[in-house]
Structures are given as C-alpha cells and as structure tokens.
Amino acid sequence: VGLFFFGWDRLSKVGHLVATWAVALGSNFSALWILIANGWMQNPAGSALNPQTMRMEIVSFFDVVFNPVAQAKFVHTVSAGYVCASVFVLGVSAWYLLKGRSVELAKRSMTVAASFGLASALSVVVLGDESGYLTTEHQKMKLAAIEGMWKTEPAPAAFTAFGFPDQDARETHYAVHIPWVMGLIGTRSLTTEIPGIDKLEQEAKDNIRQGIKAYDALTKIRTAKPAAPGDASQDVATAEARTSFEDIGHQLGYALLLKRYVNDPRQATEEQIAQAARDTIPHVPTLFWSFRIMVGLGMFFILLTTVFFWLSARRKLDRYPLLLRIAVFAIPLPWVAIELGWVVAEFGRQPWIIEGVLPTAAAVSNLGAGTVLLTILGFAALYTVLIVIEMMLMIKAIRKGPDPDEKPEAKLISENLVPAAE
C-alpha cells in the first residue's frame, strides 16, 4: 500500500503497476475470505455440531468456500466497493473541472469513472437480486422484516415501496405496494408464496419445541457414563439419544434462545417459548428503512453515472456546473449505502450470531467486561488515527493535484463559463 501511494517517483512504471495490482488483488482476496466467514455465519453450510466438543466443525471445505450466500455477498460487496471508488473519482474530477484545474485529465478520469461506475452500479442491482433470492431460501425472517410483511400474502407477493412499520401493532401503516415485484425478486416465480412474520413466528415456536428435544438428547449424550459390564440398557439409551440428536440436532440453536429466560430449556414454560419465538423477529423499522435508503441511493448512483457517461460521450462534461457540484457532494453517499447494506445484513440476522445455530445472547465471551471494553477502545483509537491520517493524505493529494505547478484556467466553470481550451 505504501509503495502504491508514495512510489510514483521512486519506482519504475512497471514496478508501480505491480504494486497497484498487488493492492487490488490483496484487497479482493481479503474481501473474499472475510465474506466467506460472514456468509457462513448467515448460512452455516459444510459444517456440523460435534456433541462431544460442542464445536461446529467443517465437514466439507468445498461447501464452506462455495456457500452460495458467501459468493453472492462477495460479488455484491466488491461491486459496491467499485461504485464507491468510481463516485469518489467522479467527484474529485468534477471538483477539478469546477476549479478549472487539470481539465483534460479530469475529463478523462470522469469518463473512466462514469463508465466503470455505471457497470458496477448495475451489477450491484443484479447481484442484490441474487442476494434477495438466497435470503428467501435461508433467512426468511430477515426478508419478511425488510418488507414489513406481517401476514403471508398470496403469491406473487407485492413489494412495499413505502410505509411505516409498527412493531407493537404488527402492522405497516400507509403501505404503498407494487404488485408481483417481491414475489419475482424473492422466489423468481409467480406461484411461490413468501411467508409473513406471523407465520414465521409460529414456525419458530415449533422449532423451539424440537430444539428442546435436541437439547435433551445432547444432555444425555454428554452425561452418559460407560455402561457397567453386562448392562446393555445404558448403551441402548445413549444410542437412542445419538439417533435422536442426528435427526433433530439442527434445531438445537432454537432451544438455546430460551437460555435468556431459563437455565435449562427443558424446564421452559409455554410463555417462555412464545417469548423466545418473538425474539426471532428483528427490529422491523430499522431493516425496512435501511434497505429502502440503500436501494434509493443505488438508483441515484445509476442515474448519476448514466448522466456523466452520456455527457462524456457528447463531450459536454464541463457544460453543467450544477451536475458537477452534485457529483462532488455525492462522494460520501456510496459509503453511506454500503454501511446501510451491512446494517441490513447483520441486524437482519438477529437474534442469531450464527443463523439457526448460536443465538447472539449465548455467544458470550469468557473475558471480563473491562478487557472487552479495553479491546474495543483500542481498536476504535487505532482506526480513528488511521482514518484521520488517510483523510489528511487524500485531501492533501487532491488539493495538490496531478500538476501542482499549474495555474487555474482564467475562466472557471464555477462561474458558469466553459474553459477557453474547450
């Protein structure tokens, strides 16, 4: 990274190009493995719980790496990063045009940014559609919460373009629906229904009851003592518990939801089961609005890059100062959209830290609260220092410009005039 940023005058062109590609490839590979891990938390494919070690252990490395949720997340997230970079270059180049600096270079960089940004923004939409489809398969509650869909609708389900979700009343007020759209996005068919929150909550109750049975079987396996000579009954009981756990062990995580209310899930009351089932519903308004603001910004990026792509084709990039100012002010918006995307991804899987396996409330560290707080403060301090340094370097580089000794054009676009060179 250091060679990439500061090696322009210290490396050969080939050497700097190698450093550039190393940064790009390293960043993408880093994203790949991070998102494989995150995708596994959303859909724990290729693994199984070992009742003796109480660990989720890999049974198929191939299934972990090629987990469809992880792969969809990777291409979707990386494409969003490309949009962020493209809008950044577009905005900085627009600022140069407004100041009448490095005009020809700014025009060329805007053309590249608009072209690459448009392709990336369109791919984000396409790949987001794939993520929506996979969410229907693996995280039905998340999808229902994103839509504020409390009741199961007849197929194909409508998309809620606008509304005010009310978690207490379990209703979305003033909802504006677009027929069929959600059914097509979520199921890619016109005949498959998308279950609503109420139905999924009832299914969670059934899963919790099955999870209690799995918890009971697991307890018997872990507490079984070696059978006495000639006593086959204990071996039979342990074998039955293992068979039972193999059948319903995948529901164990739902029993662990009860740990917030009772030490032994087998002692849970119906009221506690109902409360644990309600816990499977994430905060609907947060997901509903985060998703819609994210999508709205995505549509804006498509429009913005399309406009500048068209202007570049017409050789009119410097003719509309208002559009250039919009491009400058748009620089932070892709970052906002990306953060909202992570809110949807991570907030939407609550109450699970590993979907269907480990509730967040049960994923408690053995470390003391003071140690955890110190670690968080340490990370916050480190990354705050890094972001301040990086922002200072970027602002300094932008102000310096590619030609630090150049003089601004006599007639600036900021005065609604086209440079004399044009």
Coordinates of C-alpha atoms in Angstrom, one line a residue, residues 82-420:
Y82 CA -16.2 -0.3 -7.0
V83 CA -19.1 2.0 -7.0
C84 CA -17.7 3.8 -4.0
A85 CA -14.3 4.2 -5.8
S86 CA -16.0 5.4 -9.0
V87 CA -18.1 8.0 -7.4
F88 CA -15.0 9.2 -5.5
V89 CA -13.0 9.6 -8.7
L90 CA -16.0 11.2 -10.4
G91 CA -16.5 13.7 -7.5
V92 CA -12.8 14.7 -7.3
S93 CA -12.6 15.1 -11.1
A94 CA -15.7 17.3 -11.0
W95 CA -14.1 19.4 -8.4
Y96 CA -11.1 19.9 -10.7
L97 CA -13.4 21.0 -13.5
L98 CA -15.2 23.4 -11.3
K99 CA -11.8 24.9 -10.3
G100 CA -10.5 24.9 -13.9
R101 CA -7.6 22.7 -12.9
S102 CA -6.1 19.7 -14.8
V103 CA -9.1 20.0 -17.1
E104 CA -8.1 17.4 -19.7
L105 CA -7.0 14.8 -17.1
A106 CA -10.2 15.4 -15.1
K107 CA -12.3 14.8 -18.2
R108 CA -10.5 11.6 -19.0
S109 CA -10.8 10.3 -15.4
M110 CA -14.5 11.3 -15.3
T111 CA -15.1 9.2 -18.4
V112 CA -13.4 6.2 -16.9
A113 CA -15.2 6.7 -13.6
A114 CA -18.6 7.1 -15.2
S115 CA -18.2 4.0 -17.4
F116 CA -16.8 1.8 -14.7
G117 CA -19.3 3.2 -12.1
L118 CA -22.3 2.6 -14.3
A119 CA -21.2 -1.0 -14.9
S120 CA -20.6 -1.6 -11.2
A121 CA -23.8 0.1 -10.1
L122 CA -25.8 -2.1 -12.5
S123 CA -24.0 -5.2 -11.3
V124 CA -24.8 -4.3 -7.6
V125 CA -28.5 -4.3 -8.5
V126 CA -28.3 -7.6 -10.3
L127 CA -26.2 -9.2 -7.5
G128 CA -28.5 -7.7 -4.9
D129 CA -31.4 -9.5 -6.6
E130 CA -29.4 -12.8 -6.2
S131 CA -28.9 -12.0 -2.5
G132 CA -32.6 -11.4 -2.1
Y133 CA -33.4 -14.7 -3.7
L134 CA -30.9 -16.5 -1.4
T135 CA -32.4 -14.7 1.6
T136 CA -35.8 -16.2 0.8
E137 CA -34.2 -19.6 0.9
H138 CA -32.0 -19.3 4.0
Q139 CA -33.2 -16.2 6.1
K140 CA -37.0 -15.9 5.6
M141 CA -37.5 -13.8 8.7
K142 CA -34.9 -11.3 7.5
L143 CA -36.7 -10.9 4.2
A144 CA -40.1 -10.6 5.9
A145 CA -38.8 -7.9 8.2
I146 CA -37.2 -6.0 5.3
E147 CA -40.6 -5.9 3.6
G148 CA -42.6 -5.2 6.8
M149 CA -44.7 -8.2 5.8
W150 CA -46.6 -9.3 8.8
K151 CA -49.1 -11.5 7.1
T152 CA -48.4 -14.1 4.5
E153 CA -49.7 -12.8 1.2
P154 CA -51.0 -14.8 -1.8
A155 CA -48.3 -15.4 -4.4
P156 CA -46.8 -13.5 -6.0
A157 CA -46.2 -11.1 -3.1
A158 CA -46.1 -7.3 -3.6
F159 CA -43.2 -5.1 -2.9
T160 CA -43.7 -2.4 -0.2
A161 CA -42.3 0.7 -1.8
F162 CA -43.3 2.9 1.2
G163 CA -44.8 2.6 4.6
F164 CA -44.3 3.0 8.4
P165 CA -43.8 -0.4 10.1
D166 CA -45.2 -0.5 13.6
Q167 CA -43.6 -3.3 15.6
D168 CA -46.0 -3.1 18.5
A169 CA -49.2 -3.1 16.4
R170 CA -47.6 -5.6 14.0
E171 CA -48.7 -3.6 11.0
T172 CA -47.2 -1.4 8.3
H173 CA -49.2 1.8 8.1
Y174 CA -49.8 3.7 4.9
A175 CA -48.1 1.0 2.9
V176 CA -47.7 1.5 -0.9
H177 CA -47.4 -1.8 -2.7
I178 CA -46.1 -2.6 -6.1
P179 CA -47.8 -5.9 -7.2
W180 CA -45.8 -9.0 -8.0
V181 CA -42.4 -7.5 -7.6
M182 CA -41.4 -9.1 -4.3
G183 CA -42.6 -12.5 -5.5
L184 CA -40.4 -12.2 -8.6
I185 CA -37.4 -11.0 -6.6
G186 CA -37.8 -13.4 -3.7
T187 CA -38.9 -16.5 -5.4
R188 CA -38.4 -15.9 -9.2
S189 CA -41.9 -17.3 -9.7
L190 CA -45.5 -16.2 -9.7
T191 CA -46.8 -19.2 -7.7
T192 CA -44.5 -19.5 -4.6
E193 CA -45.6 -17.6 -1.5
I194 CA -43.3 -15.6 0.8
P195 CA -44.2 -16.3 4.5
G196 CA -45.0 -13.3 6.7
I197 CA -43.6 -12.6 10.1
D198 CA -46.6 -14.0 12.0
K199 CA -46.3 -17.4 10.2
L200 CA -42.6 -17.5 10.7
E201 CA -43.0 -16.8 14.4
Q202 CA -45.3 -19.8 14.7
E203 CA -42.8 -21.9 12.9
A204 CA -40.1 -20.7 15.4
K205 CA -42.3 -22.0 18.3
D206 CA -42.3 -25.4 16.6
N207 CA -38.6 -25.2 16.1
I208 CA -38.0 -24.3 19.7
R209 CA -40.0 -27.4 20.8
Q210 CA -37.9 -29.6 18.6
G211 CA -34.8 -27.8 19.8
I212 CA -35.8 -28.7 23.4
K213 CA -35.8 -32.4 22.4
A214 CA -32.4 -32.0 20.7
Y215 CA -31.1 -30.3 23.9
D216 CA -32.4 -33.2 26.0
A217 CA -30.7 -35.7 23.6
L218 CA -27.5 -33.8 23.7
T219 CA -27.5 -33.7 27.6
K220 CA -28.0 -37.5 27.7
I221 CA -25.0 -38.0 25.3
R222 CA -22.7 -35.7 27.2
T223 CA -23.6 -37.1 30.7
A224 CA -23.7 -40.7 29.7
K225 CA -21.3 -42.9 31.7
P226 CA -19.6 -46.0 30.5
A227 CA -22.0 -48.9 30.9
A228 CA -21.4 -51.5 33.5
P229 CA -20.3 -55.0 32.3
G230 CA -23.4 -56.8 31.1
D231 CA -25.6 -53.7 31.3
A232 CA -26.8 -53.1 27.7
S233 CA -29.6 -50.8 28.7
Q234 CA -27.4 -47.7 29.1
D235 CA -25.7 -48.3 25.8
V236 CA -29.2 -48.6 24.1
A237 CA -30.3 -45.3 25.8
T238 CA -27.2 -43.5 24.6
A239 CA -27.6 -44.9 21.1
E240 CA -31.2 -43.7 21.0
A241 CA -30.1 -40.2 22.2
R242 CA -27.5 -40.1 19.4
T243 CA -30.0 -41.2 16.8
S244 CA -32.5 -38.6 18.1
F245 CA -29.8 -35.9 18.0
E246 CA -28.7 -36.8 14.5
D247 CA -32.4 -36.3 13.4
I248 CA -33.2 -33.0 15.2
G249 CA -29.8 -31.7 16.3
H250 CA -30.0 -28.9 13.7
Q251 CA -32.8 -27.4 15.8
L252 CA -30.6 -27.1 18.9
G253 CA -30.0 -23.4 18.4
Y254 CA -33.7 -22.7 18.9
A255 CA -33.6 -24.3 22.3
L256 CA -30.6 -22.0 23.2
L257 CA -32.9 -19.0 22.6
L258 CA -34.5 -20.0 25.9
K259 CA -31.3 -19.5 27.8
R260 CA -32.3 -15.9 28.3
Y261 CA -35.3 -16.9 30.3
V262 CA -34.4 -20.3 31.9
N263 CA -31.2 -22.1 32.7
D264 CA -32.5 -25.5 31.5
P265 CA -34.5 -25.2 28.2
R266 CA -36.3 -28.4 29.1
Q267 CA -38.0 -26.5 32.0
A268 CA -39.3 -23.7 29.8
T269 CA -43.0 -22.7 30.0
E270 CA -45.2 -22.0 27.0
E271 CA -44.9 -18.3 27.8
Q272 CA -41.1 -18.5 27.7
I273 CA -41.3 -20.4 24.4
A274 CA -43.6 -17.7 23.0
Q275 CA -41.2 -15.0 24.1
A276 CA -38.2 -16.8 22.6
A277 CA -40.2 -17.1 19.3
R278 CA -40.9 -13.4 19.4
D279 CA -37.1 -12.8 19.8
T280 CA -36.6 -14.2 16.3
I281 CA -38.2 -11.1 14.9
P282 CA -35.5 -8.4 14.3
H283 CA -36.4 -4.7 14.7
V284 CA -38.5 -4.2 11.6
P285 CA -38.4 -0.4 11.2
T286 CA -34.6 -0.4 11.2
L287 CA -34.4 -3.0 8.4
F288 CA -37.3 -1.6 6.5
W289 CA -35.8 1.9 6.2
S290 CA -32.1 0.9 5.9
F291 CA -33.0 -1.3 2.9
R292 CA -35.0 1.4 1.2
I293 CA -32.5 4.2 1.7
M294 CA -29.8 1.8 0.4
V295 CA -31.8 0.9 -2.7
G296 CA -32.7 4.6 -3.3
L297 CA -29.0 5.6 -3.2
G298 CA -28.3 2.7 -5.5
M299 CA -30.8 4.0 -8.0
F300 CA -29.2 7.5 -7.7
F301 CA -25.8 6.1 -8.5
I302 CA -27.1 4.5 -11.6
L303 CA -28.7 7.8 -12.7
L304 CA -25.6 9.8 -11.8
T305 CA -23.1 7.6 -13.7
T306 CA -25.5 7.3 -16.6
V307 CA -25.7 11.1 -16.9
F308 CA -22.0 11.6 -16.8
F309 CA -21.4 8.7 -19.2
W310 CA -23.8 10.4 -21.6
L311 CA -22.1 13.7 -21.1
S312 CA -18.7 12.2 -21.7
A313 CA -19.9 10.6 -24.9
R314 CA -21.2 14.0 -26.0
R315 CA -18.0 15.8 -24.9
K316 CA -20.0 18.1 -22.6
L317 CA -18.7 17.1 -19.2
D318 CA -17.9 20.7 -18.3
R319 CA -21.1 22.3 -19.6
Y320 CA -23.3 21.8 -16.5
P321 CA -21.7 23.2 -13.2
L322 CA -24.8 22.1 -11.2
L323 CA -24.3 18.5 -12.2
L324 CA -20.6 18.8 -11.3
R325 CA -21.5 20.1 -7.8
I326 CA -23.9 17.2 -7.3
A327 CA -21.0 14.8 -8.2
V328 CA -18.8 16.5 -5.6
F329 CA -21.4 16.3 -2.9
A330 CA -22.2 12.6 -3.8
I331 CA -18.7 11.5 -2.8
P332 CA -19.7 10.2 0.7
L333 CA -23.0 8.7 -0.4
P334 CA -21.7 5.2 -1.6
W335 CA -20.1 4.8 1.9
V336 CA -23.5 5.5 3.5
A337 CA -25.2 3.0 1.2
I338 CA -22.5 0.3 2.0
E339 CA -22.9 0.9 5.7
L340 CA -26.7 0.6 5.4
G341 CA -26.2 -2.7 3.5
W342 CA -24.2 -4.0 6.4
V343 CA -27.0 -2.9 8.8
V344 CA -29.4 -4.9 6.7
A345 CA -27.1 -8.0 6.6
E346 CA -26.1 -8.0 10.3
F347 CA -29.1 -6.5 12.0
G348 CA -31.4 -8.7 9.9
R349 CA -29.9 -12.0 11.2
Q350 CA -30.6 -11.1 14.8
P351 CA -31.1 -12.8 17.3
W352 CA -28.5 -15.1 15.7
I353 CA -24.8 -14.7 15.6
I354 CA -24.8 -18.0 13.5
E355 CA -28.1 -18.4 11.8
G356 CA -30.2 -21.1 13.5
V357 CA -27.2 -22.4 15.4
L358 CA -25.9 -19.9 18.0
P359 CA -28.0 -17.0 19.4
T360 CA -26.2 -13.7 20.0
A361 CA -27.2 -13.8 23.7
A362 CA -25.4 -17.1 24.1
A363 CA -22.2 -16.0 22.3
V364 CA -20.8 -14.5 25.5
S365 CA -17.0 -14.1 25.8
N366 CA -15.1 -15.7 28.7
L367 CA -13.2 -12.4 29.0
G368 CA -14.1 -9.8 31.6
A369 CA -16.2 -6.8 30.6
G370 CA -13.2 -4.5 31.3
T371 CA -11.0 -6.5 28.9
V372 CA -13.6 -6.4 26.2
L373 CA -14.1 -2.7 26.6
L374 CA -10.4 -2.0 26.5
T375 CA -10.1 -4.0 23.3
I376 CA -12.9 -2.1 21.7
L377 CA -11.4 1.2 22.8
G378 CA -8.0 0.1 21.4
F379 CA -9.5 -0.7 18.0
A380 CA -11.5 2.5 17.9
A381 CA -8.4 4.6 18.7
L382 CA -6.3 2.8 16.2
Y383 CA -8.8 3.1 13.3
T384 CA -9.6 6.7 14.3
V385 CA -5.9 7.6 13.9
L386 CA -5.8 5.7 10.6
I387 CA -8.9 7.4 9.1
V388 CA -7.6 10.9 10.2
I389 CA -4.2 10.2 8.6
E390 CA -5.8 8.8 5.4
M391 CA -8.3 11.7 5.1
M392 CA -5.4 14.2 5.5
L393 CA -3.4 12.4 2.9
M394 CA -6.3 12.3 0.4
I395 CA -7.2 15.9 0.9
K396 CA -3.6 17.0 0.6
A397 CA -3.2 15.0 -2.6
I398 CA -6.4 16.3 -4.1
R399 CA -5.5 19.9 -3.3
K400 CA -2.0 19.4 -4.7
G401 CA -3.4 17.9 -7.9
P402 CA -1.6 15.9 -10.6
D403 CA 0.1 19.2 -11.8
P404 CA 1.0 21.1 -8.7
D405 CA 2.6 24.0 -10.5
E406 CA -0.3 24.6 -12.9
K407 CA -2.3 27.8 -12.8
P408 CA -6.1 27.6 -12.8
E409 CA -7.9 28.5 -16.1
A410 CA -8.7 32.2 -16.4
K411 CA -12.3 31.4 -16.8
L412 CA -13.6 28.9 -14.3
I413 CA -16.5 26.6 -14.8
S414 CA -17.7 27.6 -11.3
E415 CA -18.5 31.0 -13.0
N416 CA -20.7 29.1 -15.4
L417 CA -18.2 29.6 -18.2
V418 CA -16.5 26.9 -20.4
P419 CA -12.7 27.0 -20.2
A420 CA -11.0 28.7 -23.2

